[in-house]
Amino acid sequence: MKLLVTGSSGLIGSEVCRYFAQVGWTIHGLDNNQREVFFGPQGTTRWNQRRLEAELGDFQHHELDVRDRSGILGLVERIKPDAIVHTAAQPSHDRAAAIPFDDFDTNAVGTLNLLEAARRSCPASPFVHMSTNKVYGDRPNSIALKELETRWDYADPDYYDGISEEFSIDASTHSLFGASKVAADVMVQEYGRYFGMPTCCLRGGCLTGPNHAGVELHGFLSYLVKCNLEEKEYRVFGYKGKQVRDNIHSLDVARFIAGFIAAPRSGEVYNLGGGRQNSCSILEAFALVERISGKAQRYTYVDENRVGDHICYISNLAKMKAHFPQWDITVSLEETIRQIVASAQLQMAETAGNRG
Ligand SMILES: NC(=O)c1ccc[n+]([C@@H]2O[C@H](COP(=O)([O-])OP(=O)(O)OC[C@H]3O[C@@H](n4cnc5c(N)ncnc54)[C@H](O)[C@@H]3O)[C@@H](O)[C@H]2O)c1
């Protein structure tokens, strides 16, 4: 079985490559290290590409841009993958406004290139698209909230288990990133509904793990841990640092993707996050990281929140669990942070060793 993974050097892409390689699939990874172009040298994912090349037996890297339409059509025609997992993206809410063409061409047009390539060459192959909870724009902020000592929480009991896929994506501020991801999300649904292809959109909350190249503009926990270990100031943007994210380890994302590929459906959407059990506010994340690393977190507070930033976002996982009862969260938030800390410590030691 052949799997095509776009964004294969990134957090989710690399986890998916490893997961499927372990169960005997041939892996075709597609990535052009665009993350470094988006975020500078700290964002590079080349190290992750090299690891995949060194550690996975049956892995082939394709240095290709998802915006390269004829390149994508040709590659998918040659490989005819048995499944496609599309994780390549401009992933930052805040970065998009400075690079609107690159953002839309990558997120929306790149996704269309892949969908059409799949329709022409392998229409029966499951197509999994990494979408985002930013498709709901800032509408989650309209849910009544209560302020607790270290976090905001939903005051409306209907939302205790989080936000479901029924939530409206209309009449809200999305950021240009959210808008380009909405375009891709709707197109992925349409290829499912109109052409009957086995497609799904995974609307991610905070996806995280030790293989994230965290930068200030993307990869909240990974970047926060780096700041903690390097004793650098982390900047908190508004909401008193009590904004809540639900965090899911990339392994649990890969496990869900494997479940969908084994029993695909058409034109589905799922909210994919860590749920209430893996949620934390920034202040709570500071405390957890401090406990694990033994270092005090340095931070400054900026009054103004990021445009359209969620105050409290928790994914309701009921639909995922109803469609795939074998699936559940297996990695706790604490374990995830432990792994991120250990991996960042190793990277720092390697960098120091190279300098020495
Ligand atoms: N990490 C999160 O918290 C989060 C949350 C919600 C949704 N998502 C979505 O999940 C997906 C994966 O996120 P991630 O955190 O693994 O991102 P990532 O930045 O770690 O990985 C994305 C990879 O795609 C590559 N890429 C970017 N543009 C490309 C292009 N034009 N052509 C080829 N390759 C390109 C990058 O070089 C990078 O290696 C994205 O679609 C993102 O929007 C992520």
Short mmCIF file of C-alpha atoms and ligand atoms in Angstrom, two decimals:
data_model
loop_
_atom_site.label_atom_id
_atom_site.label_comp_id
_atom_site.label_asym_id
_atom_site.label_seq_id
_atom_site.Cartn_x
_atom_site.Cartn_y
_atom_site.Cartn_z
CA MET A 1 0.00 0.00 0.00
CA LYS A 2 1.29 3.44 -0.95
CA LEU A 3 0.65 6.58 1.08
CA LEU A 4 1.23 10.13 -0.13
CA VAL A 5 1.77 12.59 2.72
CA THR A 6 2.06 16.30 1.95
CA GLY A 7 3.88 18.42 4.52
CA SER A 8 5.71 15.22 5.47
CA SER A 9 8.51 17.03 7.30
CA GLY A 10 6.09 18.90 9.57
CA LEU A 11 4.60 17.88 12.91
CA ILE A 12 1.57 15.93 11.68
CA GLY A 13 3.02 14.83 8.35
CA SER A 14 6.09 13.23 9.94
CA GLU A 15 4.01 11.44 12.60
CA VAL A 16 1.71 10.05 9.89
CA CYS A 17 4.73 8.87 7.83
CA ARG A 18 6.13 7.00 10.86
CA TYR A 19 2.80 5.51 11.85
CA PHE A 20 2.04 4.05 8.42
CA ALA A 21 5.66 2.96 7.79
CA GLN A 22 5.46 0.87 10.96
CA VAL A 23 2.48 -1.03 9.60
CA GLY A 24 4.20 -1.75 6.30
CA TRP A 25 3.08 1.01 3.93
CA THR A 26 5.40 2.55 1.33
CA ILE A 27 5.62 6.25 2.12
CA HIS A 28 5.91 9.11 -0.35
CA GLY A 29 6.60 12.35 1.51
CA LEU A 30 6.12 15.72 -0.18
CA ASP A 31 7.60 18.86 1.37
CA ASN A 32 9.69 21.81 0.22
CA ASN A 33 10.59 23.19 3.67
CA GLN A 34 8.27 26.13 3.04
CA ARG A 35 7.93 26.45 6.83
CA GLU A 36 11.40 28.02 6.86
CA VAL A 37 10.27 30.54 4.23
CA PHE A 38 7.18 31.37 6.31
CA PHE A 39 8.89 31.63 9.72
CA GLY A 40 12.65 31.97 9.21
CA PRO A 41 15.46 29.56 10.22
CA GLN A 42 13.77 28.53 13.51
CA GLY A 43 10.91 27.13 11.43
CA THR A 44 12.98 24.78 9.30
CA THR A 45 11.72 21.20 9.07
CA ARG A 46 14.74 19.79 7.18
CA TRP A 47 15.96 17.99 10.34
CA ASN A 48 12.70 16.08 10.44
CA GLN A 49 12.97 15.17 6.75
CA ARG A 50 16.51 13.83 7.34
CA ARG A 51 15.28 11.74 10.28
CA LEU A 52 12.52 10.19 8.17
CA GLU A 53 15.02 9.44 5.39
CA ALA A 54 17.43 7.87 7.88
CA GLU A 55 14.94 5.95 10.02
CA LEU A 56 12.14 4.76 7.71
CA GLY A 57 12.95 1.89 5.37
CA ASP A 58 10.50 2.56 2.58
CA PHE A 59 10.39 6.36 2.42
CA GLN A 60 10.82 8.56 -0.61
CA HIS A 61 11.03 12.35 -0.30
CA HIS A 62 9.63 14.54 -3.08
CA GLU A 63 10.85 18.14 -3.03
CA LEU A 64 7.72 19.70 -4.49
CA ASP A 65 5.44 22.68 -3.81
CA VAL A 66 1.71 21.96 -3.51
CA ARG A 67 1.17 25.13 -5.59
CA ASP A 68 2.95 23.51 -8.54
CA ARG A 69 -0.16 22.25 -10.33
CA SER A 70 1.46 20.26 -13.12
CA GLY A 71 4.02 18.83 -10.67
CA ILE A 72 1.24 17.64 -8.35
CA LEU A 73 -0.90 16.22 -11.17
CA GLY A 74 2.15 14.34 -12.52
CA LEU A 75 3.28 12.99 -9.15
CA VAL A 76 -0.14 11.66 -8.15
CA GLU A 77 -0.57 10.11 -11.59
CA ARG A 78 2.81 8.34 -11.29
CA ILE A 79 2.34 7.10 -7.71
CA LYS A 80 -1.42 6.42 -7.72
CA PRO A 81 -1.41 6.36 -3.91
CA ASP A 82 -3.84 4.17 -1.97
CA ALA A 83 -4.44 7.10 0.39
CA ILE A 84 -3.48 10.79 0.60
CA VAL A 85 -2.94 12.72 3.83
CA HIS A 86 -2.71 16.43 3.14
CA THR A 87 -0.96 18.34 5.94
CA ALA A 88 1.09 20.91 3.98
CA ALA A 89 -0.06 24.43 4.79
CA GLN A 90 0.72 27.96 5.75
CA PRO A 91 -0.44 27.23 9.31
CA SER A 92 -0.33 30.61 11.06
CA HIS A 93 -3.33 32.80 11.79
CA ASP A 94 -1.11 35.86 12.30
CA ARG A 95 1.39 35.33 9.48
CA ALA A 96 -1.29 35.18 6.76
CA ALA A 97 -2.07 38.93 6.68
CA ALA A 98 1.51 39.71 5.61
CA ILE A 99 1.53 37.07 2.84
CA PRO A 100 -2.05 36.81 1.52
CA PHE A 101 -1.16 35.37 -1.89
CA ASP A 102 1.24 32.76 -0.50
CA ASP A 103 -1.30 31.87 2.18
CA PHE A 104 -4.26 31.43 -0.18
CA ASP A 105 -2.28 29.78 -2.96
CA THR A 106 -0.83 27.24 -0.51
CA ASN A 107 -3.88 26.53 1.62
CA ALA A 108 -6.76 26.82 -0.83
CA VAL A 109 -5.28 26.35 -4.32
CA GLY A 110 -2.73 23.74 -3.15
CA THR A 111 -5.60 21.70 -1.70
CA LEU A 112 -7.59 21.98 -4.94
CA ASN A 113 -4.52 20.84 -6.92
CA LEU A 114 -4.32 17.70 -4.77
CA LEU A 115 -8.05 16.98 -4.83
CA GLU A 116 -8.21 17.25 -8.61
CA ALA A 117 -5.07 15.15 -8.98
CA ALA A 118 -6.70 12.50 -6.77
CA ARG A 119 -9.97 12.62 -8.74
CA ARG A 120 -8.09 12.08 -12.01
CA SER A 121 -5.69 9.36 -10.85
CA CYS A 122 -7.00 7.61 -7.69
CA PRO A 123 -10.60 8.68 -6.94
CA ALA A 124 -11.27 5.70 -4.67
CA SER A 125 -8.30 6.46 -2.37
CA PRO A 126 -9.19 8.07 0.98
CA PHE A 127 -8.19 11.75 1.13
CA VAL A 128 -7.63 13.21 4.61
CA HIS A 129 -7.28 16.97 4.87
CA MET A 130 -5.95 18.79 7.91
CA SER A 131 -8.34 21.68 8.42
CA THR A 132 -8.49 23.88 11.52
CA ASN A 133 -10.84 25.15 14.22
CA LYS A 134 -10.18 28.63 12.78
CA VAL A 135 -12.84 27.80 10.16
CA TYR A 136 -15.26 28.78 12.95
CA GLY A 137 -13.57 32.20 13.01
CA ASP A 138 -14.00 34.10 16.27
CA ARG A 139 -17.59 32.87 16.66
CA PRO A 140 -16.63 30.59 19.58
CA ASN A 141 -15.99 33.86 21.48
CA SER A 142 -19.74 34.55 21.38
CA ILE A 143 -20.42 31.61 23.75
CA ALA A 144 -21.10 32.87 27.29
CA LEU A 145 -17.96 32.48 29.40
CA LYS A 146 -17.07 32.50 33.08
CA GLU A 147 -13.74 33.64 34.46
CA LEU A 148 -12.05 31.16 36.80
CA GLU A 149 -8.82 31.67 38.70
CA THR A 150 -6.51 30.40 35.96
CA ARG A 151 -8.76 30.02 32.91
CA TRP A 152 -11.84 31.07 31.00
CA ASP A 153 -14.50 28.40 30.71
CA TYR A 154 -17.89 28.02 29.06
CA ALA A 155 -20.71 29.34 31.26
CA ASP A 156 -23.26 27.67 29.00
CA PRO A 157 -23.54 24.00 30.08
CA ASP A 158 -24.44 22.98 26.50
CA TYR A 159 -20.79 23.56 25.64
CA TYR A 160 -19.25 21.73 28.60
CA ASP A 161 -17.95 18.96 26.31
CA GLY A 162 -16.82 21.49 23.73
CA ILE A 163 -17.72 22.75 20.27
CA SER A 164 -19.26 20.32 17.80
CA GLU A 165 -19.18 20.22 14.00
CA GLU A 166 -22.69 21.77 13.95
CA PHE A 167 -21.24 25.12 15.01
CA SER A 168 -21.68 27.79 12.30
CA ILE A 169 -18.68 28.94 10.27
CA ASP A 170 -20.52 32.11 9.12
CA ALA A 171 -20.63 35.72 10.30
CA SER A 172 -17.32 35.82 12.11
CA THR A 173 -13.79 37.15 11.71
CA HIS A 174 -11.61 34.31 10.48
CA SER A 175 -8.26 35.98 9.71
CA LEU A 176 -7.00 35.49 6.16
CA PHE A 177 -5.62 32.12 7.29
CA GLY A 178 -9.05 31.00 8.54
CA ALA A 179 -10.60 32.12 5.25
CA SER A 180 -8.09 30.22 3.09
CA LYS A 181 -8.63 27.13 5.24
CA VAL A 182 -12.43 27.50 4.94
CA ALA A 183 -12.02 27.50 1.14
CA ALA A 184 -9.99 24.29 1.33
CA ASP A 185 -12.34 22.69 3.89
CA VAL A 186 -15.44 23.34 1.76
CA MET A 187 -13.66 22.08 -1.38
CA VAL A 188 -12.64 18.84 0.38
CA GLN A 189 -16.26 18.34 1.49
CA GLU A 190 -17.44 19.07 -2.06
CA TYR A 191 -15.16 16.46 -3.66
CA GLY A 192 -16.77 14.04 -1.22
CA ARG A 193 -20.35 15.09 -1.83
CA TYR A 194 -20.25 16.01 -5.54
CA PHE A 195 -17.89 13.29 -6.79
CA GLY A 196 -18.51 10.71 -4.04
CA MET A 197 -14.84 10.60 -3.11
CA PRO A 198 -13.83 9.34 0.37
CA THR A 199 -12.69 12.69 1.80
CA CYS A 200 -12.64 14.20 5.27
CA CYS A 201 -11.58 17.42 6.98
CA LEU A 202 -10.04 17.31 10.44
CA ARG A 203 -10.66 20.66 12.13
CA GLY A 204 -7.74 20.71 14.51
CA GLY A 205 -7.52 22.43 17.87
CA CYS A 206 -3.89 22.60 19.10
CA LEU A 207 -1.97 19.75 17.50
CA THR A 208 1.32 19.22 19.24
CA GLY A 209 4.19 16.90 20.06
CA PRO A 210 7.97 16.68 20.22
CA ASN A 211 8.42 16.96 16.42
CA HIS A 212 7.06 20.50 16.12
CA ALA A 213 9.40 23.25 14.92
CA GLY A 214 7.69 25.73 17.26
CA VAL A 215 7.95 29.45 16.54
CA GLU A 216 6.19 32.39 18.16
CA LEU A 217 3.59 32.51 15.37
CA HIS A 218 2.81 28.78 15.35
CA GLY A 219 3.19 25.80 17.67
CA PHE A 220 2.11 27.17 21.05
CA LEU A 221 3.33 24.45 23.45
CA SER A 222 6.49 23.66 21.53
CA TYR A 223 7.46 27.35 21.46
CA LEU A 224 6.47 27.88 25.09
CA VAL A 225 8.73 24.98 26.18
CA LYS A 226 11.64 26.37 24.12
CA CYS A 227 11.24 29.75 25.82
CA ASN A 228 11.13 28.06 29.22
CA LEU A 229 14.29 26.02 28.68
CA GLU A 230 16.22 28.87 27.06
CA GLU A 231 14.98 31.29 29.75
CA LYS A 232 13.55 33.56 27.06
CA GLU A 233 10.48 35.70 27.54
CA TYR A 234 7.22 34.26 26.23
CA ARG A 235 4.76 36.96 25.16
CA VAL A 236 1.16 36.48 26.27
CA PHE A 237 -1.32 38.32 24.03
CA GLY A 238 -4.42 39.45 25.96
CA TYR A 239 -7.25 37.58 27.74
CA LYS A 240 -5.16 37.69 30.98
CA GLY A 241 -3.28 34.55 29.87
CA LYS A 242 -6.41 32.57 30.68
CA GLN A 243 -7.20 31.63 27.06
CA VAL A 244 -7.86 27.91 26.76
CA ARG A 245 -6.61 25.49 24.09
CA ASP A 246 -7.26 21.78 23.83
CA ASN A 247 -4.10 19.92 22.94
CA ILE A 248 -3.77 16.66 21.10
CA HIS A 249 -0.55 14.70 20.61
CA SER A 250 0.33 14.09 16.95
CA LEU A 251 0.27 10.31 17.61
CA ASP A 252 -3.44 10.46 18.44
CA VAL A 253 -3.99 12.47 15.24
CA ALA A 254 -2.18 9.77 13.23
CA ARG A 255 -4.21 7.05 14.95
CA PHE A 256 -7.46 8.74 13.95
CA ILE A 257 -6.26 9.20 10.36
CA ALA A 258 -5.43 5.48 10.21
CA GLY A 259 -8.95 4.67 11.46
CA PHE A 260 -10.53 6.86 8.77
CA ILE A 261 -8.37 5.38 5.99
CA ALA A 262 -9.35 1.86 7.10
CA ALA A 263 -13.09 2.71 7.08
CA PRO A 264 -13.55 5.89 5.04
CA ARG A 265 -16.70 7.95 4.62
CA SER A 266 -17.51 10.73 2.13
CA GLY A 267 -17.26 14.49 2.66
CA GLU A 268 -17.02 14.28 6.46
CA VAL A 269 -15.82 16.90 8.93
CA TYR A 270 -14.52 16.17 12.43
CA ASN A 271 -13.43 18.48 15.22
CA LEU A 272 -10.13 17.01 16.35
CA GLY A 273 -8.49 18.15 19.56
CA GLY A 274 -7.53 16.96 22.99
CA GLY A 275 -10.99 17.62 24.42
CA ARG A 276 -11.61 18.95 27.91
CA GLN A 277 -9.24 16.40 29.52
CA ASN A 278 -6.26 17.79 27.55
CA SER A 279 -7.18 21.45 27.74
CA CYS A 280 -5.18 24.16 29.48
CA SER A 281 -4.88 27.91 29.63
CA ILE A 282 -1.54 29.60 28.98
CA LEU A 283 -1.13 30.22 32.74
CA GLU A 284 -1.84 26.54 33.42
CA ALA A 285 0.64 25.52 30.68
CA PHE A 286 3.31 27.68 32.37
CA ALA A 287 2.72 25.86 35.67
CA LEU A 288 2.87 22.41 34.04
CA VAL A 289 6.04 23.16 32.10
CA GLU A 290 7.69 24.69 35.17
CA ARG A 291 6.90 21.56 37.19
CA ILE A 292 8.38 19.28 34.51
CA SER A 293 11.45 21.33 33.57
CA GLY A 294 12.17 22.74 37.02
CA LYS A 295 12.69 26.21 35.47
CA ALA A 296 10.63 29.33 36.09
CA GLN A 297 8.74 30.60 33.03
CA ARG A 298 9.64 34.15 32.07
CA TYR A 299 6.91 36.06 30.30
CA THR A 300 5.59 39.47 29.44
CA TYR A 301 2.00 40.45 29.01
CA VAL A 302 0.76 42.34 25.93
CA ASP A 303 -2.67 43.89 26.51
CA GLU A 304 -3.94 43.44 23.00
CA ASN A 305 -5.13 39.97 22.02
CA ARG A 306 -4.35 38.50 18.62
CA VAL A 307 -7.06 39.40 16.08
CA GLY A 308 -9.84 36.79 16.19
CA ASP A 309 -7.99 34.66 18.76
CA HIS A 310 -10.20 32.18 20.62
CA ILE A 311 -10.77 32.89 24.31
CA CYS A 312 -11.80 29.33 25.10
CA TYR A 313 -11.74 26.52 22.55
CA ILE A 314 -12.43 22.91 23.42
CA SER A 315 -13.21 20.36 20.69
CA ASN A 316 -16.21 18.13 21.20
CA LEU A 317 -14.92 14.66 20.30
CA ALA A 318 -18.31 12.91 20.34
CA LYS A 319 -18.61 12.54 16.55
CA MET A 320 -15.11 11.13 16.20
CA LYS A 321 -15.82 8.60 18.92
CA ALA A 322 -19.26 7.72 17.51
CA HIS A 323 -17.88 7.04 14.00
CA PHE A 324 -14.66 5.38 15.23
CA PRO A 325 -15.40 3.83 18.65
CA GLN A 326 -11.90 2.26 18.84
CA TRP A 327 -10.34 5.72 18.82
CA ASP A 328 -9.73 7.81 21.93
CA ILE A 329 -7.08 10.13 23.34
CA THR A 330 -4.15 8.01 24.56
CA VAL A 331 -1.51 10.65 25.37
CA SER A 332 -2.25 12.97 28.28
CA LEU A 333 -1.33 16.64 28.25
CA GLU A 334 1.28 16.08 30.96
CA GLU A 335 2.93 13.24 29.01
CA THR A 336 2.90 15.37 25.85
CA ILE A 337 4.67 18.21 27.65
CA ARG A 338 7.20 15.75 29.11
CA GLN A 339 8.02 14.56 25.59
CA ILE A 340 8.32 18.10 24.23
CA VAL A 341 10.63 19.07 27.12
CA ALA A 342 12.82 15.96 26.64
CA SER A 343 13.11 16.51 22.90
CA ALA A 344 13.91 20.23 23.28
CA GLN A 345 16.56 19.43 25.91
CA LEU A 346 18.13 16.92 23.53
CA GLN A 347 18.15 19.45 20.68
CA MET A 348 19.77 22.07 22.92
CA ALA A 349 22.45 19.57 23.99
CA GLU A 350 23.11 18.65 20.33
CA THR A 351 23.38 22.30 19.32
CA ALA A 352 25.78 22.99 22.23
CA GLY A 353 27.80 19.88 21.25
CA ASN A 354 28.05 21.06 17.63
CA ARG A 355 29.23 24.50 18.76
CA GLY A 356 31.81 22.92 21.08
N1 LIG B 1 -0.29 22.47 14.76
C1 LIG B 1 -1.47 22.95 15.07
O1 LIG B 1 -1.69 23.39 16.19
C2 LIG B 1 -2.60 22.93 14.05
C3 LIG B 1 -3.88 23.29 14.50
C4 LIG B 1 -4.94 23.24 13.61
C5 LIG B 1 -4.72 22.85 12.31
N2 LIG B 1 -3.47 22.50 11.89
C6 LIG B 1 -3.28 22.12 10.49
O2 LIG B 1 -2.64 20.86 10.42
C7 LIG B 1 -1.77 20.82 9.31
C8 LIG B 1 -0.39 20.42 9.75
O3 LIG B 1 0.08 21.31 10.74
P1 LIG B 1 1.54 21.17 11.36
O4 LIG B 1 1.47 21.77 12.70
O5 LIG B 1 2.03 19.80 11.15
O6 LIG B 1 2.33 22.18 10.40
P2 LIG B 1 3.89 22.22 10.10
O7 LIG B 1 4.18 23.62 9.69
O8 LIG B 1 4.68 21.59 11.21
O9 LIG B 1 4.02 21.27 8.82
C9 LIG B 1 3.61 21.66 7.54
C10 LIG B 1 4.67 21.24 6.55
O10 LIG B 1 4.18 21.62 5.25
C11 LIG B 1 5.26 22.14 4.49
N3 LIG B 1 4.70 23.05 3.49
C12 LIG B 1 4.16 24.27 3.71
N4 LIG B 1 3.82 24.84 2.56
C13 LIG B 1 4.15 23.96 1.57
C14 LIG B 1 4.03 24.00 0.16
N5 LIG B 1 3.54 25.07 -0.47
N6 LIG B 1 4.44 22.92 -0.55
C15 LIG B 1 4.98 21.83 0.09
N7 LIG B 1 5.12 21.76 1.44
C16 LIG B 1 4.72 22.83 2.16
C17 LIG B 1 6.16 22.85 5.51
O11 LIG B 1 7.49 22.97 5.06
C18 LIG B 1 6.01 21.94 6.75
O12 LIG B 1 7.07 20.99 6.82
C19 LIG B 1 -1.87 22.18 8.64
O13 LIG B 1 -2.84 22.11 7.62
C20 LIG B 1 -2.39 23.08 9.74
O14 LIG B 1 -3.12 24.20 9.25
C21 LIG B 1 -2.40 22.54 12.74
#
